[in-house]
């Protein structure tokens, strides 16, 4: 049981490039989330999904896109990378019960120069 | 709306000192409350949780009590170790949308030998 896995661990992008951050969970969780964590700051929700085929915006969705074709995978797409997207990105999942906690991946550190 | 406020850090303590990290929340009804810990270079992991008023969550010597009357969930440990150095996040899950999570900004703890 690997939990939540993310790839890559590190990435440097040039301004205007695009990339996809991968997230996979093997716990059959319904809910999945993408957060960003800027240096010295808390977590900001980018997008979340309540199940395959269903996604919704969080508080900072601009510049990102997501899809959820399977229960396991929840990739985050960055189009036209900007320096403001330099951050650490965390994927998380939760089963969906009332008192359930979130399970986090190890993060992807992205630098846009 | 829902929100979490944590004391600002960093908090610097000597080994074996007593730790308190304050957390207060705003929410409608009775949310579930969580403390997560983030070690350097890693994702967040659940430290403890409490799901109803007066519950005490505990793990690895850390404790926090769900206080409805003061809307607080302060984290305490009687004797910290160098290995406790990390960033601690207080969080709640929404009452009516219990799969939405709200995080505090995090408190960095430095423990010196």
PDB file of C-alpha atoms in Angstrom:
ATOM      1  CA  UNK A   1       0.000   0.000   0.000  1.00  0.00           C
ATOM      2  CA  UNK A   2       1.924   3.018  -1.285  1.00  0.00           C
ATOM      3  CA  UNK A   3      -0.673   5.644  -0.261  1.00  0.00           C
ATOM      4  CA  UNK A   4      -0.488   8.845  -2.314  1.00  0.00           C
ATOM      5  CA  UNK A   5       2.365   9.086  -4.791  1.00  0.00           C
ATOM      6  CA  UNK A   6       3.442  12.112  -6.795  1.00  0.00           C
ATOM      7  CA  UNK A   7       5.807  12.556  -9.694  1.00  0.00           C
ATOM      8  CA  UNK A   8       8.123  14.250 -10.357  1.00  0.00           C
ATOM      9  CA  UNK A   9       9.718  15.285  -7.054  1.00  0.00           C
ATOM     10  CA  UNK A  10      11.420  18.299  -8.582  1.00  0.00           C
ATOM     11  CA  UNK A  11      11.033  20.217 -11.821  1.00  0.00           C
ATOM     12  CA  UNK A  12      12.363  23.417 -13.326  1.00  0.00           C
ATOM     13  CA  UNK A  13      10.275  25.011 -16.071  1.00  0.00           C
ATOM     14  CA  UNK A  14      10.902  27.968 -18.303  1.00  0.00           C
ATOM     15  CA  UNK A  15       8.250  30.670 -18.531  1.00  0.00           C
ATOM     16  CA  UNK A  16       5.561  29.636 -21.000  1.00  0.00           C
ATOM     17  CA  UNK A  17       6.253  25.903 -20.841  1.00  0.00           C
ATOM     18  CA  UNK A  18       3.606  23.406 -19.816  1.00  0.00           C
ATOM     19  CA  UNK A  19       3.725  20.288 -17.689  1.00  0.00           C
ATOM     20  CA  UNK A  20       1.577  17.754 -15.880  1.00  0.00           C
ATOM     21  CA  UNK A  21       2.048  16.829 -12.247  1.00  0.00           C
ATOM     22  CA  UNK A  22       1.006  13.261 -11.616  1.00  0.00           C
ATOM     23  CA  UNK A  23      -0.851  12.024  -8.537  1.00  0.00           C
ATOM     24  CA  UNK A  24      -1.971   8.476  -7.820  1.00  0.00           C
ATOM     25  CA  UNK A  25      -3.556   6.915  -4.759  1.00  0.00           C
ATOM     26  CA  UNK A  26      -4.080   3.216  -4.150  1.00  0.00           C
ATOM     27  CA  UNK A  27      -6.511   3.490  -1.235  1.00  0.00           C
ATOM     28  CA  UNK A  28      -9.700   3.669  -3.344  1.00  0.00           C
ATOM     29  CA  UNK A  29     -10.462   7.119  -1.961  1.00  0.00           C
ATOM     30  CA  UNK A  30     -13.269   9.069  -3.557  1.00  0.00           C
ATOM     31  CA  UNK A  31     -11.975  12.548  -2.823  1.00  0.00           C
ATOM     32  CA  UNK A  32      -8.736  13.982  -4.153  1.00  0.00           C
ATOM     33  CA  UNK A  33      -7.191  17.439  -3.872  1.00  0.00           C
ATOM     34  CA  UNK A  34      -4.399  19.608  -5.188  1.00  0.00           C
ATOM     35  CA  UNK A  35      -2.806  22.231  -2.934  1.00  0.00           C
ATOM     36  CA  UNK A  36       0.075  24.605  -3.365  1.00  0.00           C
ATOM     37  CA  UNK A  37       2.329  25.720  -0.553  1.00  0.00           C
ATOM     38  CA  UNK A  38       4.336  28.871  -1.055  1.00  0.00           C
ATOM     39  CA  UNK A  39       7.461  29.426   1.066  1.00  0.00           C
ATOM     40  CA  UNK A  40       6.590  29.978   4.710  1.00  0.00           C
ATOM     41  CA  UNK A  41       2.892  29.848   3.976  1.00  0.00           C
ATOM     42  CA  UNK A  42       0.001  27.485   4.525  1.00  0.00           C
ATOM     43  CA  UNK A  43      -1.866  25.438   1.960  1.00  0.00           C
ATOM     44  CA  UNK A  44      -4.055  26.856  -0.754  1.00  0.00           C
ATOM     45  CA  UNK A  45      -6.566  24.616  -2.515  1.00  0.00           C
ATOM     46  CA  UNK A  46      -6.246  24.622  -6.296  1.00  0.00           C
ATOM     47  CA  UNK A  47      -8.751  21.975  -7.399  1.00  0.00           C
ATOM     48  CA  UNK A  48     -10.517  19.016  -5.912  1.00  0.00           C
ATOM     49  CA  UNK A  49     -12.527  16.029  -7.088  1.00  0.00           C
ATOM     50  CA  UNK A  50     -15.338  14.109  -5.415  1.00  0.00           C
ATOM     51  CA  UNK A  51     -15.064  11.137  -7.746  1.00  0.00           C
ATOM     52  CA  UNK A  52     -14.136  10.021 -11.215  1.00  0.00           C
ATOM     53  CA  UNK A  53     -15.412  12.493 -13.789  1.00  0.00           C
ATOM     54  CA  UNK A  54     -16.183  15.233 -11.253  1.00  0.00           C
ATOM     55  CA  UNK A  55     -13.883  18.143 -10.465  1.00  0.00           C
ATOM     56  CA  UNK A  56     -14.321  21.589  -8.964  1.00  0.00           C
ATOM     57  CA  UNK A  57     -12.283  24.730  -8.401  1.00  0.00           C
ATOM     58  CA  UNK A  58     -10.660  25.643  -5.144  1.00  0.00           C
ATOM     59  CA  UNK A  59      -9.473  29.095  -4.107  1.00  0.00           C
ATOM     60  CA  UNK A  60      -6.576  29.483  -6.596  1.00  0.00           C
ATOM     61  CA  UNK A  61      -7.474  27.620  -9.841  1.00  0.00           C
ATOM     62  CA  UNK A  62      -6.216  30.138 -12.400  1.00  0.00           C
ATOM     63  CA  UNK A  63      -3.443  28.780 -14.599  1.00  0.00           C
ATOM     64  CA  UNK A  64      -4.231  25.147 -13.791  1.00  0.00           C
ATOM     65  CA  UNK A  65      -6.433  22.366 -15.087  1.00  0.00           C
ATOM     66  CA  UNK A  66      -7.325  18.937 -13.772  1.00  0.00           C
ATOM     67  CA  UNK A  67      -9.055  15.786 -14.893  1.00  0.00           C
ATOM     68  CA  UNK A  68     -10.216  12.675 -13.064  1.00  0.00           C
ATOM     69  CA  UNK A  69     -10.814   9.802 -15.435  1.00  0.00           C
ATOM     70  CA  UNK A  70     -10.194   7.092 -12.810  1.00  0.00           C
ATOM     71  CA  UNK A  71     -10.546   6.824  -9.043  1.00  0.00           C
ATOM     72  CA  UNK A  72      -6.780   6.422  -8.668  1.00  0.00           C
ATOM     73  CA  UNK A  73      -5.383   9.288 -10.742  1.00  0.00           C
ATOM     74  CA  UNK A  74      -5.755  13.047 -10.456  1.00  0.00           C
ATOM     75  CA  UNK A  75      -3.219  14.871 -12.673  1.00  0.00           C
ATOM     76  CA  UNK A  76      -2.692  18.625 -12.468  1.00  0.00           C
ATOM     77  CA  UNK A  77      -1.885  20.456 -15.677  1.00  0.00           C
ATOM     78  CA  UNK A  78       0.020  23.740 -15.788  1.00  0.00           C
ATOM     79  CA  UNK A  79      -0.376  25.661 -19.012  1.00  0.00           C
ATOM     80  CA  UNK A  80       1.922  28.556 -19.861  1.00  0.00           C
ATOM     81  CA  UNK A  81       3.964  28.421 -16.672  1.00  0.00           C
ATOM     82  CA  UNK A  82       4.603  31.719 -14.869  1.00  0.00           C
ATOM     83  CA  UNK A  83       7.062  32.590 -12.064  1.00  0.00           C
ATOM     84  CA  UNK A  84       4.066  33.011  -9.729  1.00  0.00           C
ATOM     85  CA  UNK A  85       3.512  29.254 -10.013  1.00  0.00           C
ATOM     86  CA  UNK A  86       6.821  28.518  -8.331  1.00  0.00           C
ATOM     87  CA  UNK A  87       5.714  26.526  -5.316  1.00  0.00           C
ATOM     88  CA  UNK A  88       5.512  23.105  -3.734  1.00  0.00           C
ATOM     89  CA  UNK A  89       2.472  21.160  -4.898  1.00  0.00           C
ATOM     90  CA  UNK A  90       0.784  18.565  -2.734  1.00  0.00           C
ATOM     91  CA  UNK A  91      -1.795  16.023  -3.736  1.00  0.00           C
ATOM     92  CA  UNK A  92      -4.082  14.588  -1.065  1.00  0.00           C
ATOM     93  CA  UNK A  93      -6.961  12.162  -0.790  1.00  0.00           C
ATOM     94  CA  UNK A  94      -9.622  11.175   1.712  1.00  0.00           C
ATOM     95  CA  UNK A  95     -12.122   8.316   1.801  1.00  0.00           C
ATOM     96  CA  UNK A  96     -15.091  10.642   2.119  1.00  0.00           C
ATOM     97  CA  UNK A  97     -16.450   9.827   5.582  1.00  0.00           C
ATOM     98  CA  UNK A  98     -17.592  12.477   8.020  1.00  0.00           C
ATOM     99  CA  UNK A  99     -14.535  12.403  10.297  1.00  0.00           C
ATOM    100  CA  UNK A 100     -11.939  11.211   7.827  1.00  0.00           C
ATOM    101  CA  UNK A 101      -8.577  12.904   7.565  1.00  0.00           C
ATOM    102  CA  UNK A 102      -6.584  13.657   4.443  1.00  0.00           C
ATOM    103  CA  UNK A 103      -3.612  11.640   3.260  1.00  0.00           C
ATOM    104  CA  UNK A 104      -0.883  13.609   1.558  1.00  0.00           C
ATOM    105  CA  UNK A 105       1.695  12.814  -1.064  1.00  0.00           C
ATOM    106  CA  UNK A 106       5.363  13.834  -0.655  1.00  0.00           C
ATOM    107  CA  UNK A 107       5.018  16.887  -2.889  1.00  0.00           C
ATOM    108  CA  UNK A 108       6.461  18.241  -6.124  1.00  0.00           C
ATOM    109  CA  UNK A 109       8.804  21.218  -5.921  1.00  0.00           C
ATOM    110  CA  UNK A 110       8.349  23.356  -9.034  1.00  0.00           C
ATOM    111  CA  UNK A 111      10.474  26.314 -10.041  1.00  0.00           C
ATOM    112  CA  UNK A 112       9.518  28.520 -12.985  1.00  0.00           C
ATOM    113  CA  UNK A 113      12.296  30.772 -14.285  1.00  0.00           C
TER     114      UNK A 113
ATOM    115  CA  UNK B   1     -17.400  30.851   6.911  1.00  0.00           C
ATOM    116  CA  UNK B   2     -14.834  28.341   8.126  1.00  0.00           C
ATOM    117  CA  UNK B   3     -11.336  29.393   9.107  1.00  0.00           C
ATOM    118  CA  UNK B   4      -8.429  28.411  11.326  1.00  0.00           C
ATOM    119  CA  UNK B   5      -6.029  30.759  13.102  1.00  0.00           C
ATOM    120  CA  UNK B   6      -2.710  29.562  14.499  1.00  0.00           C
ATOM    121  CA  UNK B   7      -0.071  31.318  16.509  1.00  0.00           C
ATOM    122  CA  UNK B   8       2.735  32.632  14.398  1.00  0.00           C
ATOM    123  CA  UNK B   9       6.133  31.079  14.562  1.00  0.00           C
ATOM    124  CA  UNK B  10       8.803  30.198  14.652  1.00  0.00           C
ATOM    125  CA  UNK B  11       8.682  28.748  18.126  1.00  0.00           C
ATOM    126  CA  UNK B  12      12.116  27.911  19.503  1.00  0.00           C
ATOM    127  CA  UNK B  13      12.431  25.667  22.545  1.00  0.00           C
ATOM    128  CA  UNK B  14      15.123  23.749  24.324  1.00  0.00           C
ATOM    129  CA  UNK B  15      14.901  19.987  24.483  1.00  0.00           C
ATOM    130  CA  UNK B  16      12.528  18.749  27.236  1.00  0.00           C
ATOM    131  CA  UNK B  17      10.647  22.048  27.359  1.00  0.00           C
ATOM    132  CA  UNK B  18       6.844  22.212  27.394  1.00  0.00           C
ATOM    133  CA  UNK B  19       5.170  23.010  24.100  1.00  0.00           C
ATOM    134  CA  UNK B  20       1.911  24.797  23.392  1.00  0.00           C
ATOM    135  CA  UNK B  21       0.833  25.843  19.917  1.00  0.00           C
ATOM    136  CA  UNK B  22      -2.419  27.763  19.927  1.00  0.00           C
ATOM    137  CA  UNK B  23      -5.179  27.110  17.411  1.00  0.00           C
ATOM    138  CA  UNK B  24      -8.630  28.669  17.262  1.00  0.00           C
ATOM    139  CA  UNK B  25     -11.285  28.120  14.677  1.00  0.00           C
ATOM    140  CA  UNK B  26     -14.434  29.593  13.231  1.00  0.00           C
ATOM    141  CA  UNK B  27     -17.077  27.229  11.932  1.00  0.00           C
ATOM    142  CA  UNK B  28     -20.782  26.609  11.901  1.00  0.00           C
ATOM    143  CA  UNK B  29     -21.725  23.627  13.995  1.00  0.00           C
ATOM    144  CA  UNK B  30     -19.240  20.997  15.126  1.00  0.00           C
ATOM    145  CA  UNK B  31     -16.402  20.399  12.697  1.00  0.00           C
ATOM    146  CA  UNK B  32     -13.765  17.706  13.031  1.00  0.00           C
ATOM    147  CA  UNK B  33     -10.395  19.108  14.076  1.00  0.00           C
ATOM    148  CA  UNK B  34      -6.933  17.931  13.084  1.00  0.00           C
ATOM    149  CA  UNK B  35      -3.268  18.565  13.715  1.00  0.00           C
ATOM    150  CA  UNK B  36      -0.883  17.710  10.902  1.00  0.00           C
ATOM    151  CA  UNK B  37       2.907  17.721  11.039  1.00  0.00           C
ATOM    152  CA  UNK B  38       5.261  18.438   8.157  1.00  0.00           C
ATOM    153  CA  UNK B  39       8.890  17.402   8.531  1.00  0.00           C
ATOM    154  CA  UNK B  40      11.469  19.114   6.310  1.00  0.00           C
ATOM    155  CA  UNK B  41      11.124  18.098   2.673  1.00  0.00           C
ATOM    156  CA  UNK B  42       8.069  15.931   3.275  1.00  0.00           C
ATOM    157  CA  UNK B  43       4.310  16.068   2.889  1.00  0.00           C
ATOM    158  CA  UNK B  44       1.855  16.611   5.707  1.00  0.00           C
ATOM    159  CA  UNK B  45       0.965  13.682   7.893  1.00  0.00           C
ATOM    160  CA  UNK B  46      -1.800  13.389  10.440  1.00  0.00           C
ATOM    161  CA  UNK B  47      -0.613  13.831  14.028  1.00  0.00           C
ATOM    162  CA  UNK B  48      -3.948  13.626  15.842  1.00  0.00           C
ATOM    163  CA  UNK B  49      -7.610  14.458  15.500  1.00  0.00           C
ATOM    164  CA  UNK B  50     -10.784  15.016  17.515  1.00  0.00           C
ATOM    165  CA  UNK B  51     -14.257  14.694  16.121  1.00  0.00           C
ATOM    166  CA  UNK B  52     -16.546  16.100  18.820  1.00  0.00           C
ATOM    167  CA  UNK B  53     -16.530  18.538  21.710  1.00  0.00           C
ATOM    168  CA  UNK B  54     -14.350  17.582  24.723  1.00  0.00           C
ATOM    169  CA  UNK B  55     -12.612  14.837  22.764  1.00  0.00           C
ATOM    170  CA  UNK B  56      -8.877  14.620  23.336  1.00  0.00           C
ATOM    171  CA  UNK B  57      -6.691  13.523  20.454  1.00  0.00           C
ATOM    172  CA  UNK B  58      -3.265  12.155  21.303  1.00  0.00           C
ATOM    173  CA  UNK B  59      -0.278  10.652  19.525  1.00  0.00           C
ATOM    174  CA  UNK B  60       3.486  10.454  20.099  1.00  0.00           C
ATOM    175  CA  UNK B  61       3.184  12.432  23.346  1.00  0.00           C
ATOM    176  CA  UNK B  62       1.220  15.252  21.716  1.00  0.00           C
ATOM    177  CA  UNK B  63      -2.286  16.095  22.886  1.00  0.00           C
ATOM    178  CA  UNK B  64      -5.059  18.476  21.903  1.00  0.00           C
ATOM    179  CA  UNK B  65      -8.540  18.888  23.367  1.00  0.00           C
ATOM    180  CA  UNK B  66     -11.549  20.015  21.332  1.00  0.00           C
ATOM    181  CA  UNK B  67     -12.924  22.997  23.278  1.00  0.00           C
ATOM    182  CA  UNK B  68     -16.248  24.118  21.871  1.00  0.00           C
ATOM    183  CA  UNK B  69     -16.753  26.912  24.395  1.00  0.00           C
ATOM    184  CA  UNK B  70     -13.506  28.621  23.397  1.00  0.00           C
ATOM    185  CA  UNK B  71     -13.450  27.284  19.792  1.00  0.00           C
ATOM    186  CA  UNK B  72      -9.904  26.102  20.366  1.00  0.00           C
ATOM    187  CA  UNK B  73      -7.755  23.050  19.705  1.00  0.00           C
ATOM    188  CA  UNK B  74      -4.362  23.861  21.207  1.00  0.00           C
ATOM    189  CA  UNK B  75      -1.505  21.404  20.671  1.00  0.00           C
ATOM    190  CA  UNK B  76       0.596  20.467  23.706  1.00  0.00           C
ATOM    191  CA  UNK B  77       3.539  18.236  24.521  1.00  0.00           C
ATOM    192  CA  UNK B  78       5.112  17.889  27.907  1.00  0.00           C
ATOM    193  CA  UNK B  79       8.715  17.376  26.820  1.00  0.00           C
ATOM    194  CA  UNK B  80       9.813  18.126  23.264  1.00  0.00           C
ATOM    195  CA  UNK B  81      12.695  16.459  21.492  1.00  0.00           C
ATOM    196  CA  UNK B  82      14.959  17.671  18.701  1.00  0.00           C
ATOM    197  CA  UNK B  83      13.148  15.229  16.417  1.00  0.00           C
ATOM    198  CA  UNK B  84       9.904  17.189  16.944  1.00  0.00           C
ATOM    199  CA  UNK B  85      11.306  20.076  14.916  1.00  0.00           C
ATOM    200  CA  UNK B  86       8.798  20.519  12.099  1.00  0.00           C
ATOM    201  CA  UNK B  87       5.917  22.686  10.912  1.00  0.00           C
ATOM    202  CA  UNK B  88       2.575  22.022  12.592  1.00  0.00           C
ATOM    203  CA  UNK B  89      -0.749  22.748  10.911  1.00  0.00           C
ATOM    204  CA  UNK B  90      -4.132  22.977  12.562  1.00  0.00           C
ATOM    205  CA  UNK B  91      -7.074  22.130  10.317  1.00  0.00           C
ATOM    206  CA  UNK B  92     -10.798  21.542  10.330  1.00  0.00           C
ATOM    207  CA  UNK B  93     -13.206  19.792   8.024  1.00  0.00           C
ATOM    208  CA  UNK B  94     -16.390  21.597   7.152  1.00  0.00           C
ATOM    209  CA  UNK B  95     -19.593  20.609   8.908  1.00  0.00           C
ATOM    210  CA  UNK B  96     -21.922  20.716   5.928  1.00  0.00           C
ATOM    211  CA  UNK B  97     -19.238  19.901   3.411  1.00  0.00           C
ATOM    212  CA  UNK B  98     -17.064  17.596   5.462  1.00  0.00           C
ATOM    213  CA  UNK B  99     -14.732  16.884   2.591  1.00  0.00           C
ATOM    214  CA  UNK B 100     -13.545  20.478   2.425  1.00  0.00           C
ATOM    215  CA  UNK B 101     -10.594  21.117   4.677  1.00  0.00           C
ATOM    216  CA  UNK B 102      -9.420  24.442   6.064  1.00  0.00           C
ATOM    217  CA  UNK B 103      -5.832  24.843   7.206  1.00  0.00           C
ATOM    218  CA  UNK B 104      -4.075  27.319   9.420  1.00  0.00           C
ATOM    219  CA  UNK B 105      -0.911  28.959   8.162  1.00  0.00           C
ATOM    220  CA  UNK B 106       1.352  26.592  10.079  1.00  0.00           C
ATOM    221  CA  UNK B 107       3.691  27.066  13.035  1.00  0.00           C
ATOM    222  CA  UNK B 108       7.339  26.181  12.715  1.00  0.00           C
ATOM    223  CA  UNK B 109       8.871  24.552  15.786  1.00  0.00           C
ATOM    224  CA  UNK B 110      12.615  24.507  16.321  1.00  0.00           C
ATOM    225  CA  UNK B 111      13.902  22.398  19.204  1.00  0.00           C
ATOM    226  CA  UNK B 112      17.505  22.943  20.264  1.00  0.00           C
ATOM    227  CA  UNK B 113      19.566  20.333  22.086  1.00  0.00           C
TER     228      UNK B 113
END
